[in-house]
Amino acid sequence: LDGAGWDAERAAAVLVGAVRALADWPGRPSVVPVTGGRDSRVILAAALAAGIPFTAATGGAPGEPDVEGARALCARAGVEHRLLEPTPGGDRDHDPVRAARTLMLQSAGTASLADAVGFPRGPADGVLPLWHTGQAGELGRRVHGGTPYPWPLQAEWLLRRFTRVRPGRARLLSHAATGELRRWLDAFTLDLHAAGADRGAVTDLFQLHERTASWAGPTHGCVEPIRDSTSPLWSVRVLPELLGAPAGLRRREGVHRELVARLAPELLDVPFG
């Protein structure tokens, strides 16, 4: 996590290898879900460089920022773009109450309807496609920043960082639940300290070991009735490349830009959404 040994060429090659391996499933079509954002653009660039057959698709309606951004990217890449079709049995927008209940059962309550765009009630007929997502790419962007506090205050920092109450919003956790979470975070940060972790890496390690596993993982499971999600950026070979980049480079989203510049430089000119 200290940036030692960052090599953009090597990272790009490792990512392309991961995408190619994950797509190597005979009889299973590959889909790259494209938006105007950072992570999906890296996967699109890697899929192009890997030479795998795939289709590019986006959820939403014409005129929406993600749809228009994805169309611009696909036009630059020379890839046909399509809008996602309605999911079998309806989705969040057709029946939000039922979708919420289904999502609660499938994710144990760690995913919300905000994460559930296109989440199906399924099942789907035929062969399930492979969706090569940009999940875990936030680890390469250091979206939560570092911590300004010494070790004794690390748990309090994480608590405030991930449970802050926005103006006009209700508090999600009771006082008792907040106390229980604080005790758990105390144990988590003490273990990191005992293991010799760098103080500046606490937020990254929390995102990797706790938040990604309990949030991103279940959101993949929720869509299994109609598709199988892969996460090239979450693979054990690619993660060290993402987290090994200098913190400043990750914070400026330079990792993503350097990867795209090496894999599909024509995609850099389209503004990020």
mmCIF file of C-alpha atoms in Angstrom:
data_model
loop_
_atom_site.group_PDB
_atom_site.id
_atom_site.type_symbol
_atom_site.label_atom_id
_atom_site.label_comp_id
_atom_site.label_asym_id
_atom_site.label_seq_id
_atom_site.Cartn_x
_atom_site.Cartn_y
_atom_site.Cartn_z
ATOM 1 C CA LEU A 1 0.000 0.000 0.000
ATOM 2 C CA ASP A 2 2.994 2.323 -0.030
ATOM 3 C CA GLY A 3 3.297 2.631 -3.795
ATOM 4 C CA ALA A 4 6.563 0.713 -3.991
ATOM 5 C CA GLY A 5 6.994 -1.094 -7.265
ATOM 6 C CA TRP A 6 3.999 0.373 -9.113
ATOM 7 C CA ASP A 7 4.338 -0.532 -12.767
ATOM 8 C CA ALA A 8 1.473 0.532 -15.033
ATOM 9 C CA GLU A 9 2.553 -1.753 -17.886
ATOM 10 C CA ARG A 10 2.605 -4.781 -15.603
ATOM 11 C CA ALA A 11 -0.731 -3.832 -14.017
ATOM 12 C CA ALA A 12 -2.338 -3.490 -17.443
ATOM 13 C CA ALA A 13 -1.027 -6.889 -18.538
ATOM 14 C CA VAL A 14 -2.280 -8.552 -15.342
ATOM 15 C CA LEU A 15 -5.730 -7.000 -15.774
ATOM 16 C CA VAL A 16 -5.995 -8.121 -19.393
ATOM 17 C CA GLY A 17 -5.034 -11.642 -18.320
ATOM 18 C CA ALA A 18 -7.743 -11.622 -15.657
ATOM 19 C CA VAL A 19 -10.434 -10.497 -18.096
ATOM 20 C CA ARG A 20 -9.377 -13.081 -20.670
ATOM 21 C CA ALA A 21 -9.421 -15.876 -18.071
ATOM 22 C CA LEU A 22 -12.803 -14.906 -16.647
ATOM 23 C CA ALA A 23 -14.319 -14.826 -20.133
ATOM 24 C CA ASP A 24 -12.918 -18.260 -21.011
ATOM 25 C CA TRP A 25 -16.107 -20.191 -20.337
ATOM 26 C CA PRO A 26 -17.297 -22.059 -23.441
ATOM 27 C CA GLY A 27 -20.887 -21.385 -24.378
ATOM 28 C CA ARG A 28 -21.254 -18.395 -22.046
ATOM 29 C CA PRO A 29 -21.588 -14.988 -23.757
ATOM 30 C CA SER A 30 -19.704 -12.043 -22.234
ATOM 31 C CA VAL A 31 -21.269 -8.667 -21.481
ATOM 32 C CA VAL A 32 -19.409 -5.529 -20.417
ATOM 33 C CA PRO A 33 -21.835 -3.196 -18.603
ATOM 34 C CA VAL A 34 -20.638 0.285 -19.568
ATOM 35 C CA THR A 35 -21.426 3.602 -17.874
ATOM 36 C CA GLY A 36 -19.845 7.025 -17.978
ATOM 37 C CA GLY A 37 -17.785 6.206 -14.900
ATOM 38 C CA ARG A 38 -14.236 5.097 -14.187
ATOM 39 C CA ASP A 39 -14.311 1.430 -13.277
ATOM 40 C CA SER A 40 -16.428 0.178 -16.176
ATOM 41 C CA ARG A 41 -14.202 2.110 -18.591
ATOM 42 C CA VAL A 42 -11.144 0.249 -17.348
ATOM 43 C CA ILE A 43 -12.931 -3.069 -17.883
ATOM 44 C CA LEU A 44 -14.055 -2.006 -21.367
ATOM 45 C CA ALA A 45 -10.461 -1.097 -22.218
ATOM 46 C CA ALA A 46 -9.206 -4.429 -20.851
ATOM 47 C CA ALA A 47 -11.848 -6.387 -22.780
ATOM 48 C CA LEU A 48 -10.808 -4.634 -25.984
ATOM 49 C CA ALA A 49 -7.141 -5.366 -25.328
ATOM 50 C CA ALA A 50 -7.928 -8.999 -24.415
ATOM 51 C CA GLY A 51 -9.644 -9.531 -27.760
ATOM 52 C CA ILE A 52 -12.606 -11.373 -26.228
ATOM 53 C CA PRO A 53 -16.001 -11.385 -27.961
ATOM 54 C CA PHE A 54 -18.458 -9.318 -25.924
ATOM 55 C CA THR A 55 -21.440 -7.029 -26.102
ATOM 56 C CA ALA A 56 -21.657 -3.658 -24.355
ATOM 57 C CA ALA A 57 -24.836 -2.650 -22.568
ATOM 58 C CA THR A 58 -26.136 0.045 -20.240
ATOM 59 C CA GLY A 59 -29.163 0.238 -17.971
ATOM 60 C CA GLY A 60 -31.316 3.326 -18.338
ATOM 61 C CA ALA A 61 -33.109 5.398 -20.944
ATOM 62 C CA PRO A 62 -31.805 7.542 -23.819
ATOM 63 C CA GLY A 63 -30.657 10.931 -22.610
ATOM 64 C CA GLU A 64 -29.491 9.722 -19.189
ATOM 65 C CA PRO A 65 -25.824 10.547 -18.441
ATOM 66 C CA ASP A 66 -24.679 6.934 -18.110
ATOM 67 C CA VAL A 67 -26.392 5.921 -21.339
ATOM 68 C CA GLU A 68 -25.022 8.823 -23.357
ATOM 69 C CA GLY A 69 -21.541 8.429 -21.879
ATOM 70 C CA ALA A 70 -21.545 4.715 -22.662
ATOM 71 C CA ARG A 71 -22.692 5.356 -26.226
ATOM 72 C CA ALA A 72 -19.859 7.819 -26.752
ATOM 73 C CA LEU A 73 -17.322 5.332 -25.382
ATOM 74 C CA CYS A 74 -18.587 2.479 -27.534
ATOM 75 C CA ALA A 75 -18.556 4.697 -30.611
ATOM 76 C CA ARG A 76 -14.893 5.521 -29.952
ATOM 77 C CA ALA A 77 -14.116 1.844 -29.431
ATOM 78 C CA GLY A 78 -16.049 0.720 -32.491
ATOM 79 C CA VAL A 79 -18.265 -1.523 -30.352
ATOM 80 C CA GLU A 80 -22.027 -1.861 -30.777
ATOM 81 C CA HIS A 81 -23.937 -0.515 -27.774
ATOM 82 C CA ARG A 82 -27.373 -1.557 -26.576
ATOM 83 C CA LEU A 83 -29.748 -0.724 -23.761
ATOM 84 C CA LEU A 84 -30.546 -3.423 -21.240
ATOM 85 C CA GLU A 85 -33.869 -5.106 -21.797
ATOM 86 C CA PRO A 86 -36.411 -5.459 -18.972
ATOM 87 C CA THR A 87 -35.412 -8.218 -16.584
ATOM 88 C CA PRO A 88 -37.546 -11.364 -16.251
ATOM 89 C CA GLY A 89 -40.400 -10.944 -13.796
ATOM 90 C CA GLY A 90 -39.893 -7.207 -13.447
ATOM 91 C CA ASP A 91 -37.377 -5.263 -11.390
ATOM 92 C CA ARG A 92 -37.021 -2.486 -8.844
ATOM 93 C CA ASP A 93 -38.854 0.107 -10.876
ATOM 94 C CA HIS A 94 -41.837 -2.139 -11.639
ATOM 95 C CA ASP A 95 -42.510 -3.341 -8.094
ATOM 96 C CA PRO A 96 -40.218 -1.655 -5.536
ATOM 97 C CA VAL A 97 -41.830 -3.245 -2.463
ATOM 98 C CA ARG A 98 -41.420 -6.778 -3.742
ATOM 99 C CA ALA A 99 -37.947 -5.952 -5.050
ATOM 100 C CA ALA A 100 -36.935 -4.699 -1.600
ATOM 101 C CA ARG A 101 -38.150 -7.884 0.074
ATOM 102 C CA THR A 102 -36.346 -10.062 -2.435
ATOM 103 C CA LEU A 103 -33.171 -8.016 -2.097
ATOM 104 C CA MET A 104 -33.302 -8.285 1.697
ATOM 105 C CA LEU A 105 -33.534 -12.075 1.500
ATOM 106 C CA GLN A 106 -30.746 -12.405 -1.070
ATOM 107 C CA SER A 107 -28.255 -9.960 0.449
ATOM 108 C CA ALA A 108 -28.924 -10.416 4.197
ATOM 109 C CA GLY A 109 -29.734 -6.723 4.325
ATOM 110 C CA THR A 110 -26.338 -5.398 3.217
ATOM 111 C CA ALA A 111 -27.519 -4.125 -0.194
ATOM 112 C CA SER A 112 -30.124 -1.424 -0.718
ATOM 113 C CA LEU A 113 -32.503 -0.541 -3.521
ATOM 114 C CA ALA A 114 -30.036 2.184 -4.471
ATOM 115 C CA ASP A 115 -27.708 -0.669 -5.513
ATOM 116 C CA ALA A 116 -30.515 -2.537 -7.246
ATOM 117 C CA VAL A 117 -30.805 -0.963 -10.683
ATOM 118 C CA GLY A 118 -31.868 -3.817 -12.933
ATOM 119 C CA PHE A 119 -31.935 -6.354 -10.116
ATOM 120 C CA PRO A 120 -34.206 -9.145 -11.313
ATOM 121 C CA ARG A 121 -36.877 -11.284 -9.825
ATOM 122 C CA GLY A 122 -35.977 -13.874 -12.487
ATOM 123 C CA PRO A 123 -35.264 -16.586 -13.298
ATOM 124 C CA ALA A 124 -34.084 -16.302 -16.892
ATOM 125 C CA ASP A 125 -34.294 -18.968 -19.562
ATOM 126 C CA GLY A 126 -31.301 -20.315 -21.411
ATOM 127 C CA VAL A 127 -27.583 -19.827 -20.826
ATOM 128 C CA LEU A 128 -26.682 -17.164 -18.296
ATOM 129 C CA PRO A 129 -24.278 -14.468 -19.591
ATOM 130 C CA LEU A 130 -21.077 -13.453 -17.860
ATOM 131 C CA TRP A 131 -21.094 -9.803 -16.779
ATOM 132 C CA HIS A 132 -17.594 -8.380 -16.418
ATOM 133 C CA THR A 133 -18.158 -5.599 -13.904
ATOM 134 C CA GLY A 134 -15.908 -2.883 -12.535
ATOM 135 C CA GLN A 135 -16.729 -3.826 -8.945
ATOM 136 C CA ALA A 136 -13.909 -3.105 -6.464
ATOM 137 C CA GLY A 137 -12.422 -0.465 -8.745
ATOM 138 C CA GLU A 138 -12.967 2.048 -5.958
ATOM 139 C CA LEU A 139 -9.973 0.440 -4.229
ATOM 140 C CA GLY A 140 -7.823 1.789 -7.043
ATOM 141 C CA ARG A 141 -9.315 5.259 -6.623
ATOM 142 C CA ARG A 142 -8.988 5.566 -2.837
ATOM 143 C CA VAL A 143 -12.500 6.941 -2.681
ATOM 144 C CA HIS A 144 -12.539 7.171 1.124
ATOM 145 C CA GLY A 145 -9.168 8.835 1.514
ATOM 146 C CA GLY A 146 -6.664 8.302 4.289
ATOM 147 C CA THR A 147 -7.029 8.938 7.983
ATOM 148 C CA PRO A 148 -5.689 11.996 9.820
ATOM 149 C CA TYR A 149 -5.924 10.425 13.282
ATOM 150 C CA PRO A 150 -3.506 8.398 15.459
ATOM 151 C CA TRP A 151 -4.127 4.726 16.182
ATOM 152 C CA PRO A 152 -6.264 5.168 19.332
ATOM 153 C CA LEU A 153 -8.812 7.146 17.292
ATOM 154 C CA GLN A 154 -8.940 4.913 14.213
ATOM 155 C CA ALA A 155 -12.191 3.203 15.192
ATOM 156 C CA GLU A 156 -13.902 6.536 15.784
ATOM 157 C CA TRP A 157 -12.660 7.778 12.407
ATOM 158 C CA LEU A 158 -14.127 4.748 10.588
ATOM 159 C CA LEU A 159 -17.383 5.047 12.498
ATOM 160 C CA ARG A 160 -17.832 8.671 11.497
ATOM 161 C CA ARG A 161 -16.642 8.065 7.955
ATOM 162 C CA PHE A 162 -19.091 5.295 7.153
ATOM 163 C CA THR A 163 -22.129 6.179 9.291
ATOM 164 C CA ARG A 164 -22.301 9.946 8.995
ATOM 165 C CA VAL A 165 -25.818 11.336 9.020
ATOM 166 C CA ARG A 166 -26.699 13.651 6.154
ATOM 167 C CA PRO A 167 -28.802 16.774 6.803
ATOM 168 C CA GLY A 168 -32.503 15.977 6.762
ATOM 169 C CA ARG A 169 -31.939 12.208 6.947
ATOM 170 C CA ALA A 170 -32.956 9.935 9.792
ATOM 171 C CA ARG A 171 -30.260 8.176 11.801
ATOM 172 C CA LEU A 172 -30.066 4.583 10.600
ATOM 173 C CA LEU A 173 -28.455 3.074 13.698
ATOM 174 C CA SER A 174 -29.823 3.171 17.224
ATOM 175 C CA HIS A 175 -27.518 4.261 20.043
ATOM 176 C CA ALA A 176 -27.153 0.625 21.100
ATOM 177 C CA ALA A 177 -26.251 -0.472 17.574
ATOM 178 C CA THR A 178 -23.783 2.400 17.253
ATOM 179 C CA GLY A 179 -22.089 1.289 20.473
ATOM 180 C CA GLU A 180 -21.872 -2.290 19.241
ATOM 181 C CA LEU A 181 -20.364 -1.136 15.933
ATOM 182 C CA ARG A 182 -17.838 1.031 17.769
ATOM 183 C CA ARG A 183 -16.696 -1.970 19.844
ATOM 184 C CA TRP A 184 -16.346 -4.065 16.697
ATOM 185 C CA LEU A 185 -14.316 -1.348 14.978
ATOM 186 C CA ASP A 186 -12.096 -1.064 18.041
ATOM 187 C CA ALA A 187 -11.257 -4.764 17.711
ATOM 188 C CA PHE A 188 -10.728 -4.435 13.948
ATOM 189 C CA THR A 189 -8.288 -1.534 14.232
ATOM 190 C CA LEU A 190 -6.447 -3.108 17.173
ATOM 191 C CA ASP A 191 -5.869 -6.221 15.066
ATOM 192 C CA LEU A 192 -4.498 -4.084 12.224
ATOM 193 C CA HIS A 193 -2.197 -2.253 14.617
ATOM 194 C CA ALA A 194 -0.945 -5.516 16.100
ATOM 195 C CA ALA A 195 -0.279 -6.868 12.605
ATOM 196 C CA GLY A 196 1.944 -3.866 11.834
ATOM 197 C CA ALA A 197 -0.374 -2.194 9.323
ATOM 198 C CA ASP A 198 0.404 1.359 8.292
ATOM 199 C CA ARG A 199 -1.961 3.897 9.823
ATOM 200 C CA GLY A 200 -2.583 5.518 6.461
ATOM 201 C CA ALA A 201 -3.854 2.212 5.043
ATOM 202 C CA VAL A 202 -6.643 1.640 7.574
ATOM 203 C CA THR A 203 -9.438 2.967 5.371
ATOM 204 C CA ASP A 204 -8.232 0.956 2.364
ATOM 205 C CA LEU A 205 -7.989 -2.214 4.434
ATOM 206 C CA PHE A 206 -11.456 -1.668 5.863
ATOM 207 C CA GLN A 207 -12.861 -1.173 2.360
ATOM 208 C CA LEU A 208 -11.106 -4.314 1.106
ATOM 209 C CA HIS A 209 -11.710 -6.768 3.951
ATOM 210 C CA GLU A 210 -15.052 -5.634 5.289
ATOM 211 C CA ARG A 211 -17.045 -3.332 3.059
ATOM 212 C CA THR A 212 -16.274 -4.963 -0.289
ATOM 213 C CA ALA A 213 -16.973 -8.438 1.051
ATOM 214 C CA SER A 214 -20.223 -7.589 2.843
ATOM 215 C CA TRP A 215 -21.598 -5.134 0.273
ATOM 216 C CA ALA A 216 -20.194 -5.893 -3.179
ATOM 217 C CA GLY A 217 -20.278 -9.668 -2.745
ATOM 218 C CA PRO A 218 -23.976 -9.887 -1.899
ATOM 219 C CA THR A 219 -24.938 -7.538 -4.725
ATOM 220 C CA HIS A 220 -23.374 -10.059 -7.103
ATOM 221 C CA GLY A 221 -25.357 -12.860 -5.521
ATOM 222 C CA CYS A 222 -28.602 -10.952 -5.949
ATOM 223 C CA VAL A 223 -28.433 -11.104 -9.735
ATOM 224 C CA GLU A 224 -27.570 -14.800 -10.047
ATOM 225 C CA PRO A 225 -31.072 -15.736 -11.292
ATOM 226 C CA ILE A 226 -30.304 -14.024 -14.620
ATOM 227 C CA ARG A 227 -26.526 -13.582 -14.923
ATOM 228 C CA ASP A 228 -23.135 -14.378 -13.391
ATOM 229 C CA SER A 229 -21.034 -11.373 -12.413
ATOM 230 C CA THR A 230 -17.261 -11.392 -12.553
ATOM 231 C CA SER A 231 -14.971 -8.763 -11.075
ATOM 232 C CA PRO A 232 -11.581 -8.614 -12.791
ATOM 233 C CA LEU A 233 -10.509 -5.731 -10.536
ATOM 234 C CA TRP A 234 -11.335 -7.836 -7.491
ATOM 235 C CA SER A 235 -9.150 -10.779 -8.474
ATOM 236 C CA VAL A 236 -6.265 -11.763 -6.199
ATOM 237 C CA ARG A 237 -3.734 -10.895 -8.893
ATOM 238 C CA VAL A 238 -5.142 -7.493 -9.799
ATOM 239 C CA LEU A 239 -5.825 -6.207 -6.266
ATOM 240 C CA PRO A 240 -2.125 -5.873 -5.367
ATOM 241 C CA GLU A 241 -1.665 -3.766 -8.493
ATOM 242 C CA LEU A 242 -4.513 -1.429 -7.515
ATOM 243 C CA LEU A 243 -3.518 -1.086 -3.878
ATOM 244 C CA GLY A 244 0.195 -0.992 -4.631
ATOM 245 C CA ALA A 245 -0.074 2.247 -6.560
ATOM 246 C CA PRO A 246 0.952 5.440 -4.700
ATOM 247 C CA ALA A 247 -1.858 6.879 -2.599
ATOM 248 C CA GLY A 248 -1.685 10.243 -4.361
ATOM 249 C CA LEU A 249 -1.979 8.611 -7.784
ATOM 250 C CA ARG A 250 -5.005 6.611 -6.659
ATOM 251 C CA ARG A 251 -6.633 9.662 -5.103
ATOM 252 C CA ARG A 252 -6.280 11.547 -8.423
ATOM 253 C CA GLU A 253 -7.749 8.521 -10.251
ATOM 254 C CA GLY A 254 -4.446 8.227 -12.035
ATOM 255 C CA VAL A 255 -4.417 4.421 -11.834
ATOM 256 C CA HIS A 256 -7.521 4.215 -14.000
ATOM 257 C CA ARG A 257 -6.216 6.779 -16.459
ATOM 258 C CA GLU A 258 -2.848 5.061 -16.805
ATOM 259 C CA LEU A 259 -4.502 1.688 -17.393
ATOM 260 C CA VAL A 260 -6.874 3.060 -20.033
ATOM 261 C CA ALA A 261 -4.020 4.955 -21.690
ATOM 262 C CA ARG A 262 -2.165 1.679 -22.194
ATOM 263 C CA LEU A 263 -5.093 -0.535 -23.123
ATOM 264 C CA ALA A 264 -7.414 1.690 -25.192
ATOM 265 C CA PRO A 265 -6.174 5.288 -25.310
ATOM 266 C CA GLU A 266 -9.031 6.323 -27.596
ATOM 267 C CA LEU A 267 -11.339 6.067 -24.572
ATOM 268 C CA LEU A 268 -9.571 8.778 -22.610
ATOM 269 C CA ASP A 269 -11.061 11.679 -24.573
ATOM 270 C CA VAL A 270 -14.649 10.964 -23.463
ATOM 271 C CA PRO A 271 -15.303 12.916 -20.229
ATOM 272 C CA PHE A 272 -15.843 10.857 -17.103
ATOM 273 C CA GLY A 273 -19.399 10.902 -15.773
#
